[in-house]
mmCIF file of C-alpha atoms and ligand atoms in Angstrom:
data_model
loop_
_atom_site.group_PDB
_atom_site.id
_atom_site.type_symbol
_atom_site.label_atom_id
_atom_site.label_comp_id
_atom_site.label_asym_id
_atom_site.label_seq_id
_atom_site.Cartn_x
_atom_site.Cartn_y
_atom_site.Cartn_z
ATOM 1 C CA LEU A 1 -18.495 -111.787 -171.245
ATOM 2 C CA ALA A 2 -21.133 -113.786 -173.034
ATOM 3 C CA ALA A 3 -23.306 -116.183 -171.113
ATOM 4 C CA LYS A 4 -22.285 -119.757 -171.433
ATOM 5 C CA LEU A 5 -25.160 -122.162 -171.738
ATOM 6 C CA ILE A 6 -25.091 -125.554 -170.123
ATOM 7 C CA ASP A 7 -26.441 -127.858 -172.778
ATOM 8 C CA GLY A 8 -28.754 -130.054 -170.724
ATOM 9 C CA ARG A 9 -29.825 -131.996 -173.792
ATOM 10 C CA LYS A 10 -26.229 -132.833 -174.677
ATOM 11 C CA ILE A 11 -25.475 -134.013 -171.141
ATOM 12 C CA ALA A 12 -28.634 -136.112 -171.086
ATOM 13 C CA ASN A 13 -27.704 -137.688 -174.417
ATOM 14 C CA GLU A 14 -24.232 -138.530 -173.118
ATOM 15 C CA ILE A 15 -25.737 -140.197 -170.068
ATOM 16 C CA LYS A 16 -28.252 -142.079 -172.188
ATOM 17 C CA ASP A 17 -25.444 -143.438 -174.363
ATOM 18 C CA GLU A 18 -23.503 -144.518 -171.284
ATOM 19 C CA VAL A 19 -26.575 -146.311 -169.966
ATOM 20 C CA LYS A 20 -27.217 -147.931 -173.352
ATOM 21 C CA PHE A 21 -23.653 -149.255 -173.313
ATOM 22 C CA GLU A 22 -24.107 -150.698 -169.811
ATOM 23 C CA VAL A 23 -27.381 -152.380 -170.750
ATOM 24 C CA GLU A 24 -25.806 -153.898 -173.878
ATOM 25 C CA LYS A 25 -22.919 -155.177 -171.782
ATOM 26 C CA MET A 26 -25.322 -156.774 -169.302
ATOM 27 C CA VAL A 27 -27.306 -158.476 -172.007
ATOM 28 C CA LYS A 28 -24.113 -159.716 -173.722
ATOM 29 C CA GLU A 29 -23.071 -161.239 -170.419
ATOM 30 C CA GLY A 30 -26.308 -163.192 -170.384
ATOM 31 C CA ARG A 31 -28.306 -161.125 -167.917
ATOM 32 C CA ARG A 32 -31.737 -159.783 -168.649
ATOM 33 C CA SER A 33 -32.061 -156.067 -169.243
ATOM 34 C CA PRO A 34 -33.421 -153.936 -166.395
ATOM 35 C CA SER A 35 -37.109 -153.161 -166.332
ATOM 36 C CA LEU A 36 -39.141 -150.168 -165.254
ATOM 37 C CA CYS A 37 -42.872 -150.048 -164.552
ATOM 38 C CA VAL A 38 -44.653 -146.700 -164.572
ATOM 39 C CA VAL A 39 -48.044 -146.340 -162.891
ATOM 40 C CA LEU A 40 -50.383 -143.525 -163.882
ATOM 41 C CA VAL A 41 -53.659 -142.776 -162.107
ATOM 42 C CA GLY A 42 -56.095 -140.761 -164.198
ATOM 43 C CA ASP A 43 -55.272 -139.175 -167.524
ATOM 44 C CA ASP A 44 -53.654 -135.820 -166.882
ATOM 45 C CA PRO A 45 -52.113 -134.777 -170.243
ATOM 46 C CA ALA A 46 -48.853 -133.454 -168.696
ATOM 47 C CA SER A 47 -48.351 -136.710 -166.767
ATOM 48 C CA LYS A 48 -49.011 -138.675 -169.947
ATOM 49 C CA THR A 49 -46.326 -136.709 -171.796
ATOM 50 C CA TYR A 50 -43.815 -137.313 -168.999
ATOM 51 C CA ILE A 51 -44.539 -141.029 -169.073
ATOM 52 C CA LYS A 52 -44.284 -141.173 -172.865
ATOM 53 C CA ASN A 53 -40.841 -139.575 -172.688
ATOM 54 C CA LYS A 54 -39.688 -141.934 -169.955
ATOM 55 C CA ILE A 55 -40.729 -144.917 -172.047
ATOM 56 C CA LYS A 56 -39.020 -143.472 -175.113
ATOM 57 C CA ALA A 57 -35.773 -143.097 -173.165
ATOM 58 C CA CYS A 58 -36.113 -146.684 -171.940
ATOM 59 C CA GLN A 59 -36.514 -147.891 -175.514
ATOM 60 C CA TYR A 60 -33.427 -145.976 -176.593
ATOM 61 C CA THR A 61 -31.281 -147.504 -173.885
ATOM 62 C CA GLY A 62 -32.626 -151.040 -174.152
ATOM 63 C CA ILE A 63 -34.435 -150.928 -170.823
ATOM 64 C CA GLU A 64 -37.659 -152.893 -170.662
ATOM 65 C CA SER A 65 -40.572 -150.673 -169.769
ATOM 66 C CA ARG A 66 -44.242 -150.951 -169.265
ATOM 67 C CA SER A 67 -46.934 -148.637 -168.040
ATOM 68 C CA ILE A 68 -50.066 -149.333 -166.091
ATOM 69 C CA GLN A 69 -52.874 -146.843 -166.475
ATOM 70 C CA LEU A 70 -55.507 -146.817 -163.757
ATOM 71 C CA PRO A 71 -58.791 -144.903 -163.657
ATOM 72 C CA GLU A 72 -59.021 -141.564 -161.797
ATOM 73 C CA THR A 73 -61.699 -143.113 -159.554
ATOM 74 C CA ILE A 74 -59.572 -146.030 -158.347
ATOM 75 C CA LYS A 75 -59.730 -146.605 -154.586
ATOM 76 C CA GLU A 76 -56.534 -146.087 -152.618
ATOM 77 C CA ALA A 77 -56.566 -149.719 -151.443
ATOM 78 C CA GLU A 78 -56.735 -150.930 -155.043
ATOM 79 C CA LEU A 79 -53.794 -148.748 -156.062
ATOM 80 C CA LEU A 80 -51.797 -150.052 -153.095
ATOM 81 C CA ASP A 81 -52.593 -153.620 -154.238
ATOM 82 C CA VAL A 82 -51.191 -152.851 -157.706
ATOM 83 C CA ILE A 83 -48.005 -151.474 -156.112
ATOM 84 C CA HIS A 84 -47.652 -154.524 -153.826
ATOM 85 C CA GLY A 85 -48.034 -156.763 -156.884
ATOM 86 C CA LEU A 86 -45.159 -154.942 -158.587
ATOM 87 C CA ASN A 87 -43.065 -155.099 -155.414
ATOM 88 C CA ASN A 88 -43.404 -158.890 -155.510
ATOM 89 C CA ASP A 89 -42.836 -159.184 -159.251
ATOM 90 C CA GLU A 90 -39.252 -160.341 -159.769
ATOM 91 C CA SER A 91 -39.287 -159.128 -163.372
ATOM 92 C CA VAL A 92 -39.769 -155.506 -162.255
ATOM 93 C CA ASP A 93 -36.652 -153.612 -161.079
ATOM 94 C CA GLY A 94 -37.966 -150.071 -160.845
ATOM 95 C CA ILE A 95 -41.410 -148.694 -159.978
ATOM 96 C CA LEU A 96 -42.509 -145.121 -160.662
ATOM 97 C CA VAL A 97 -45.900 -143.857 -159.561
ATOM 98 C CA GLN A 98 -46.488 -140.677 -161.511
ATOM 99 C CA LEU A 99 -47.408 -137.817 -159.180
ATOM 100 C CA PRO A 100 -49.700 -136.074 -158.445
ATOM 101 C CA VAL A 101 -52.274 -138.705 -157.532
ATOM 102 C CA PRO A 102 -55.968 -137.685 -157.247
ATOM 103 C CA ASP A 103 -57.056 -135.908 -154.055
ATOM 104 C CA HIS A 104 -58.859 -138.916 -152.549
ATOM 105 C CA ILE A 105 -55.547 -140.811 -152.436
ATOM 106 C CA THR A 106 -52.859 -140.035 -149.839
ATOM 107 C CA GLU A 107 -49.617 -139.380 -151.702
ATOM 108 C CA ARG A 108 -47.399 -140.276 -148.736
ATOM 109 C CA ARG A 109 -49.088 -143.666 -148.328
ATOM 110 C CA VAL A 110 -48.534 -144.391 -152.028
ATOM 111 C CA CYS A 111 -44.858 -143.357 -151.902
ATOM 112 C CA ASN A 112 -44.270 -145.492 -148.818
ATOM 113 C CA ALA A 113 -45.944 -148.518 -150.438
ATOM 114 C CA VAL A 114 -43.250 -148.763 -153.127
ATOM 115 C CA ASP A 115 -40.564 -151.247 -152.081
ATOM 116 C CA PRO A 116 -37.521 -149.114 -151.095
ATOM 117 C CA SER A 117 -35.284 -151.284 -153.309
ATOM 118 C CA LYS A 118 -37.429 -150.515 -156.384
ATOM 119 C CA ASP A 119 -38.233 -146.903 -155.489
ATOM 120 C CA VAL A 120 -36.521 -145.152 -158.405
ATOM 121 C CA ASP A 121 -38.121 -141.820 -157.486
ATOM 122 C CA GLY A 122 -36.571 -141.941 -154.007
ATOM 123 C CA PHE A 123 -39.840 -140.876 -152.379
ATOM 124 C CA ASN A 124 -40.301 -143.751 -149.898
ATOM 125 C CA VAL A 125 -39.682 -142.367 -146.405
ATOM 126 C CA ILE A 126 -36.920 -144.951 -145.871
ATOM 127 C CA ASN A 127 -35.030 -143.618 -148.873
ATOM 128 C CA VAL A 128 -35.688 -140.005 -147.833
ATOM 129 C CA GLY A 129 -34.230 -140.905 -144.419
ATOM 130 C CA ARG A 130 -31.182 -142.576 -145.941
ATOM 131 C CA PHE A 131 -30.644 -139.585 -148.224
ATOM 132 C CA CYS A 132 -30.882 -137.067 -145.374
ATOM 133 C CA SER A 133 -28.343 -139.190 -143.443
ATOM 134 C CA ASP A 134 -25.909 -139.018 -146.390
ATOM 135 C CA GLN A 135 -26.331 -142.733 -147.164
ATOM 136 C CA MET A 136 -26.413 -144.175 -150.674
ATOM 137 C CA THR A 137 -29.966 -144.483 -151.905
ATOM 138 C CA PHE A 138 -32.270 -143.467 -154.723
ATOM 139 C CA ILE A 139 -31.977 -139.718 -155.037
ATOM 140 C CA PRO A 140 -34.961 -137.813 -156.490
ATOM 141 C CA ALA A 141 -34.458 -137.269 -160.228
ATOM 142 C CA THR A 142 -34.423 -133.501 -160.578
ATOM 143 C CA PRO A 143 -31.962 -132.854 -157.729
ATOM 144 C CA ALA A 144 -29.670 -135.610 -158.971
ATOM 145 C CA GLY A 145 -29.921 -134.069 -162.461
ATOM 146 C CA VAL A 146 -28.884 -130.654 -161.163
ATOM 147 C CA MET A 147 -25.794 -132.104 -159.467
ATOM 148 C CA GLU A 148 -24.926 -134.150 -162.536
ATOM 149 C CA MET A 149 -25.091 -131.035 -164.717
ATOM 150 C CA LEU A 150 -22.815 -129.126 -162.341
ATOM 151 C CA ARG A 151 -20.341 -132.026 -162.178
ATOM 152 C CA ARG A 152 -20.254 -132.697 -165.904
ATOM 153 C CA THR A 153 -19.862 -128.990 -166.665
ATOM 154 C CA GLY A 154 -16.956 -128.763 -164.220
ATOM 155 C CA ILE A 155 -18.650 -126.250 -161.911
ATOM 156 C CA GLU A 156 -17.065 -126.325 -158.475
ATOM 157 C CA THR A 157 -19.418 -126.381 -155.465
ATOM 158 C CA PHE A 158 -16.873 -126.992 -152.682
ATOM 159 C CA GLY A 159 -16.857 -123.994 -150.328
ATOM 160 C CA LYS A 160 -18.978 -121.914 -152.715
ATOM 161 C CA ASN A 161 -22.141 -119.969 -151.895
ATOM 162 C CA ALA A 162 -25.311 -121.570 -153.211
ATOM 163 C CA VAL A 163 -28.891 -120.311 -153.102
ATOM 164 C CA VAL A 164 -31.836 -122.614 -153.680
ATOM 165 C CA CYS A 165 -35.183 -120.941 -154.367
ATOM 166 C CA GLY A 166 -37.949 -123.344 -153.373
ATOM 167 C CA ARG A 167 -38.145 -125.880 -150.560
ATOM 168 C CA SER A 168 -40.530 -128.544 -151.886
ATOM 169 C CA LYS A 169 -39.835 -132.041 -150.561
ATOM 170 C CA ASN A 170 -39.264 -133.488 -154.056
ATOM 171 C CA VAL A 171 -37.221 -130.680 -155.594
ATOM 172 C CA GLY A 172 -35.984 -127.692 -153.538
ATOM 173 C CA MET A 173 -35.204 -129.540 -150.296
ATOM 174 C CA PRO A 174 -33.245 -132.424 -151.893
ATOM 175 C CA ILE A 175 -31.340 -129.968 -154.126
ATOM 176 C CA ALA A 176 -30.294 -128.041 -151.013
ATOM 177 C CA MET A 177 -29.349 -131.352 -149.317
ATOM 178 C CA LEU A 178 -27.092 -132.298 -152.210
ATOM 179 C CA LEU A 179 -25.480 -128.878 -152.404
ATOM 180 C CA HIS A 180 -24.732 -128.374 -148.711
ATOM 181 C CA ALA A 181 -23.973 -131.854 -147.334
ATOM 182 C CA ASP A 182 -20.528 -133.321 -146.771
ATOM 183 C CA GLY A 183 -18.880 -134.688 -149.900
ATOM 184 C CA ILE A 184 -16.975 -137.388 -148.041
ATOM 185 C CA TYR A 185 -20.139 -139.441 -147.474
ATOM 186 C CA GLU A 186 -22.006 -141.764 -149.827
ATOM 187 C CA THR A 187 -24.217 -139.151 -151.462
ATOM 188 C CA LYS A 188 -21.066 -137.265 -152.528
ATOM 189 C CA ALA A 189 -22.696 -133.920 -151.836
ATOM 190 C CA GLY A 190 -21.378 -130.489 -152.777
ATOM 191 C CA ASP A 191 -19.970 -128.897 -149.573
ATOM 192 C CA ALA A 192 -21.457 -125.526 -150.568
ATOM 193 C CA THR A 193 -22.680 -122.932 -148.056
ATOM 194 C CA THR A 194 -26.333 -123.191 -148.963
ATOM 195 C CA THR A 195 -29.221 -120.811 -148.346
ATOM 196 C CA ILE A 196 -32.794 -121.952 -148.896
ATOM 197 C CA CYS A 197 -35.290 -119.268 -149.936
ATOM 198 C CA HIS A 198 -39.012 -119.822 -150.092
ATOM 199 C CA ARG A 199 -42.331 -118.060 -150.396
ATOM 200 C CA TYR A 200 -41.837 -116.193 -147.111
ATOM 201 C CA THR A 201 -38.398 -114.867 -148.023
ATOM 202 C CA PRO A 202 -38.981 -111.124 -148.636
ATOM 203 C CA ASP A 203 -38.011 -110.034 -152.181
ATOM 204 C CA ASP A 204 -35.329 -107.658 -150.928
ATOM 205 C CA GLN A 205 -33.781 -110.461 -148.874
ATOM 206 C CA LEU A 206 -33.894 -112.889 -151.784
ATOM 207 C CA ARG A 207 -31.939 -110.386 -153.818
ATOM 208 C CA ILE A 208 -29.315 -110.032 -151.090
ATOM 209 C CA PHE A 209 -28.800 -113.794 -151.027
ATOM 210 C CA THR A 210 -28.738 -114.313 -154.809
ATOM 211 C CA LYS A 211 -26.302 -111.400 -155.251
ATOM 212 C CA THR A 212 -23.685 -113.205 -153.177
ATOM 213 C CA ALA A 213 -24.340 -116.632 -154.687
ATOM 214 C CA ASP A 214 -21.898 -118.482 -156.905
ATOM 215 C CA ILE A 215 -24.671 -120.911 -157.788
ATOM 216 C CA VAL A 216 -28.403 -120.157 -157.940
ATOM 217 C CA VAL A 217 -30.883 -122.974 -158.414
ATOM 218 C CA SER A 218 -34.473 -121.910 -158.915
ATOM 219 C CA ALA A 219 -37.403 -124.292 -158.482
ATOM 220 C CA THR A 220 -40.374 -122.116 -157.606
ATOM 221 C CA GLY A 221 -42.771 -122.138 -160.529
ATOM 222 C CA ILE A 222 -42.671 -118.332 -160.751
ATOM 223 C CA PRO A 223 -41.772 -116.962 -164.197
ATOM 224 C CA LYS A 224 -39.207 -114.139 -164.142
ATOM 225 C CA LEU A 225 -38.507 -114.543 -160.414
ATOM 226 C CA ILE A 226 -34.777 -114.373 -161.116
ATOM 227 C CA THR A 227 -33.653 -111.353 -163.090
ATOM 228 C CA ALA A 228 -30.199 -110.383 -164.341
ATOM 229 C CA ASP A 229 -29.729 -107.644 -161.720
ATOM 230 C CA MET A 230 -30.031 -110.266 -158.955
ATOM 231 C CA ILE A 231 -27.059 -112.267 -160.207
ATOM 232 C CA LYS A 232 -23.375 -111.888 -159.404
ATOM 233 C CA GLU A 233 -20.958 -111.765 -162.300
ATOM 234 C CA GLY A 234 -19.710 -115.217 -163.195
ATOM 235 C CA ALA A 235 -22.444 -117.018 -161.269
ATOM 236 C CA THR A 236 -24.021 -120.271 -162.390
ATOM 237 C CA ILE A 237 -27.799 -120.405 -162.675
ATOM 238 C CA ILE A 238 -29.708 -123.626 -162.936
ATOM 239 C CA ASP A 239 -33.336 -123.052 -163.817
ATOM 240 C CA VAL A 240 -35.487 -125.984 -162.816
ATOM 241 C CA GLY A 241 -38.816 -124.185 -163.186
ATOM 242 C CA ILE A 242 -41.342 -125.500 -165.656
ATOM 243 C CA ASN A 243 -44.076 -122.915 -166.127
ATOM 244 C CA ARG A 244 -46.747 -123.070 -168.753
ATOM 245 C CA ILE A 245 -47.648 -119.528 -169.779
ATOM 246 C CA LYS A 246 -49.510 -117.887 -172.628
ATOM 247 C CA ASP A 247 -47.258 -116.195 -175.173
ATOM 248 C CA GLU A 248 -48.461 -112.596 -175.395
ATOM 249 C CA GLU A 249 -47.635 -112.348 -179.117
ATOM 250 C CA THR A 250 -48.891 -115.657 -180.466
ATOM 251 C CA GLY A 251 -51.474 -116.508 -177.802
ATOM 252 C CA LYS A 252 -50.067 -120.027 -177.657
ATOM 253 C CA THR A 253 -49.053 -121.833 -174.488
ATOM 254 C CA LYS A 254 -45.323 -122.065 -174.009
ATOM 255 C CA ILE A 255 -43.002 -123.432 -171.348
ATOM 256 C CA VAL A 256 -40.673 -121.047 -169.533
ATOM 257 C CA GLY A 257 -38.463 -121.377 -166.472
ATOM 258 C CA ASP A 258 -38.179 -119.194 -163.335
ATOM 259 C CA VAL A 259 -35.356 -117.119 -164.785
ATOM 260 C CA ASP A 260 -35.953 -114.133 -167.031
ATOM 261 C CA PHE A 261 -34.004 -115.702 -169.854
ATOM 262 C CA ASN A 262 -34.223 -112.818 -172.321
ATOM 263 C CA GLU A 263 -33.147 -110.231 -169.811
ATOM 264 C CA VAL A 264 -30.259 -112.364 -168.639
ATOM 265 C CA ALA A 265 -29.273 -113.141 -172.214
ATOM 266 C CA ASN A 266 -29.418 -109.444 -173.180
ATOM 267 C CA LYS A 267 -27.177 -108.495 -170.320
ATOM 268 C CA ALA A 268 -24.895 -111.383 -170.968
ATOM 269 C CA ASP A 269 -22.065 -109.070 -172.016
ATOM 270 C CA LEU A 270 -22.189 -107.598 -168.529
ATOM 271 C CA ILE A 271 -22.932 -110.701 -166.577
ATOM 272 C CA LYS A 272 -21.283 -113.967 -167.255
ATOM 273 C CA VAL A 273 -23.913 -116.515 -166.404
ATOM 274 C CA VAL A 274 -23.932 -120.173 -167.023
ATOM 275 C CA PHE A 275 -27.540 -120.756 -167.662
ATOM 276 C CA CYS A 276 -29.628 -123.770 -168.230
ATOM 277 C CA LEU A 277 -33.254 -123.393 -169.122
ATOM 278 C CA LEU A 278 -33.908 -127.021 -169.767
ATOM 279 C CA MET A 279 -33.880 -129.491 -166.980
ATOM 280 C CA SER A 280 -31.799 -132.586 -166.967
ATOM 281 C CA VAL A 281 -32.875 -135.318 -164.654
ATOM 282 C CA PHE A 282 -30.676 -138.100 -163.471
ATOM 283 C CA LYS A 283 -31.363 -140.831 -161.014
ATOM 284 C CA GLU A 284 -29.508 -143.412 -159.096
ATOM 285 C CA LEU A 285 -31.059 -146.750 -158.481
ATOM 286 C CA ARG A 286 -29.535 -149.084 -155.984
ATOM 287 C CA ARG A 287 -30.963 -152.440 -155.217
ATOM 288 C CA TRP A 288 -29.561 -154.681 -152.547
ATOM 289 C CA ASP A 289 -29.949 -158.359 -152.952
ATOM 290 C CA LYS A 290 -28.583 -161.257 -150.923
ATOM 291 C CA ILE A 291 -26.699 -162.748 -153.837
ATOM 292 C CA ILE A 292 -26.169 -159.899 -156.203
ATOM 293 C CA LYS A 293 -25.883 -156.186 -155.781
ATOM 294 C CA CYS A 294 -27.649 -154.385 -158.493
ATOM 295 C CA HIS A 295 -27.148 -150.791 -159.381
ATOM 296 C CA ALA A 296 -29.132 -148.821 -161.869
ATOM 297 C CA LYS A 297 -29.370 -145.263 -162.888
ATOM 298 C CA ILE A 298 -32.230 -143.357 -164.285
ATOM 299 C CA CYS A 299 -31.624 -140.295 -166.252
ATOM 300 C CA SER A 300 -33.984 -137.965 -167.902
ATOM 301 C CA HIS A 301 -33.911 -134.789 -169.858
ATOM 302 C CA MET A 302 -37.131 -132.806 -169.892
ATOM 303 C CA HIS A 303 -38.674 -135.892 -168.362
ATOM 304 C CA GLN A 304 -37.040 -138.405 -170.609
ATOM 305 C CA MET A 305 -36.001 -141.093 -168.323
ATOM 306 C CA LEU A 306 -33.911 -144.129 -168.449
ATOM 307 C CA LEU A 307 -32.713 -146.756 -166.135
ATOM 308 C CA ARG A 308 -29.433 -148.541 -165.822
ATOM 309 C CA ARG A 309 -28.633 -151.613 -163.918
ATOM 310 C CA PHE A 310 -25.460 -153.552 -163.587
ATOM 311 C CA TYR A 311 -24.135 -156.096 -161.217
ATOM 312 C CA VAL A 312 -21.275 -155.099 -158.999
HETATM 313 P P1 ADP B 401 -41.780 -127.945 -157.001
HETATM 314 O O1 ADP B 401 -42.334 -129.244 -156.543
HETATM 315 O O2 ADP B 401 -41.502 -127.898 -158.463
HETATM 316 O O3 ADP B 401 -40.575 -127.521 -156.198
HETATM 317 P P2 ADP B 401 -43.847 -126.443 -155.586
HETATM 318 O O4 ADP B 401 -44.928 -125.649 -156.190
HETATM 319 O O5 ADP B 401 -44.170 -127.631 -154.749
HETATM 320 O O6 ADP B 401 -42.870 -126.810 -156.793
HETATM 321 O O7 ADP B 401 -42.951 -125.524 -154.690
HETATM 322 C C1 ADP B 401 -42.681 -124.205 -155.011
HETATM 323 C C2 ADP B 401 -41.668 -123.681 -154.011
HETATM 324 O O8 ADP B 401 -41.323 -122.345 -154.357
HETATM 325 C C3 ADP B 401 -42.147 -123.655 -152.575
HETATM 326 O O9 ADP B 401 -41.187 -124.257 -151.752
HETATM 327 C C4 ADP B 401 -42.265 -122.155 -152.264
HETATM 328 O O10 ADP B 401 -42.006 -121.851 -150.900
HETATM 329 C C5 ADP B 401 -41.231 -121.560 -153.187
HETATM 330 N N1 ADP B 401 -41.478 -120.140 -153.486
HETATM 331 C C6 ADP B 401 -42.653 -119.549 -153.769
HETATM 332 N N2 ADP B 401 -42.488 -118.212 -153.961
HETATM 333 C C7 ADP B 401 -41.174 -117.952 -153.789
HETATM 334 C C8 ADP B 401 -40.371 -116.770 -153.834
HETATM 335 N N3 ADP B 401 -40.893 -115.586 -154.120
HETATM 336 N N4 ADP B 401 -39.048 -116.904 -153.603
HETATM 337 C C9 ADP B 401 -38.496 -118.084 -153.331
HETATM 338 N N5 ADP B 401 -39.196 -119.236 -153.268
HETATM 339 C C10 ADP B 401 -40.531 -119.177 -153.482
#
């Protein structure tokens, strides 16, 4: 059986068109379009690319966007002031502080400074708490994207075995939360029996777990961690890894995932794998207001991001 590829780009484009439609509807009804503000500290080239793609996706969907670039040397207190200003700015619906921040700034303090109702990354501890209690909130983008890809591809998670490689607070842990938690609650999680593997999982154990998995999600940053012989026939693999490596033939830098794509693809007649190299990111934004309830979604594909808001 040949491997079936989940087309992350196609799913992302579908979502973007849905968001565009919602924004147009809002504007037609006389409401202003939603707005996103992205804050970047320093000028890391990868971060700049991510931000550029987020803004491009906003433009496509009709979402207002702006970015604030701050110097690498900015004091933590000054950055917190910028965030507080955005929290109080009624014209801003979503705030994204691009991570990582420089070492002299405490990431947790920055994440907690973002108003929970504008925290489209879902990194404020209040939103993390809501999420871990199965309550509706902003769900971190990559995990939400993984679930959206599974749902839109019709891959069942209920009662299945899932393995998540990686336990980072922004990626691995929330993916495992969404896969294992109870689907009857607000986060509509996957009800899968979920195993979390991490750097201290011995290789032979990792293999035992992945072999029995119906779904493997890898988010470790280790190229070729997942090879074809570790995968059960008919399993679904979602590769969230983004690794910049040097191509041995051309000498150029290229981006690869955690899964040995060529090996898996070559053995595809033996192993039916649903494989996604590219990452699709999808976010939920929920904002509670006394008069209106406002709901927005952010979606991104390879860090293209967009935001949707509509009144319920
Ligand atoms: P990200 O934020 O993209 O998840 P991090 O670098 O923060 O990336 O986290 C990498 C994760 O991968 C960590 O949770 C780490 O424990 C996990 N990891 C590292 N090596 C292995 C391995 N051999 N098997 C499974 N998980 C691993």
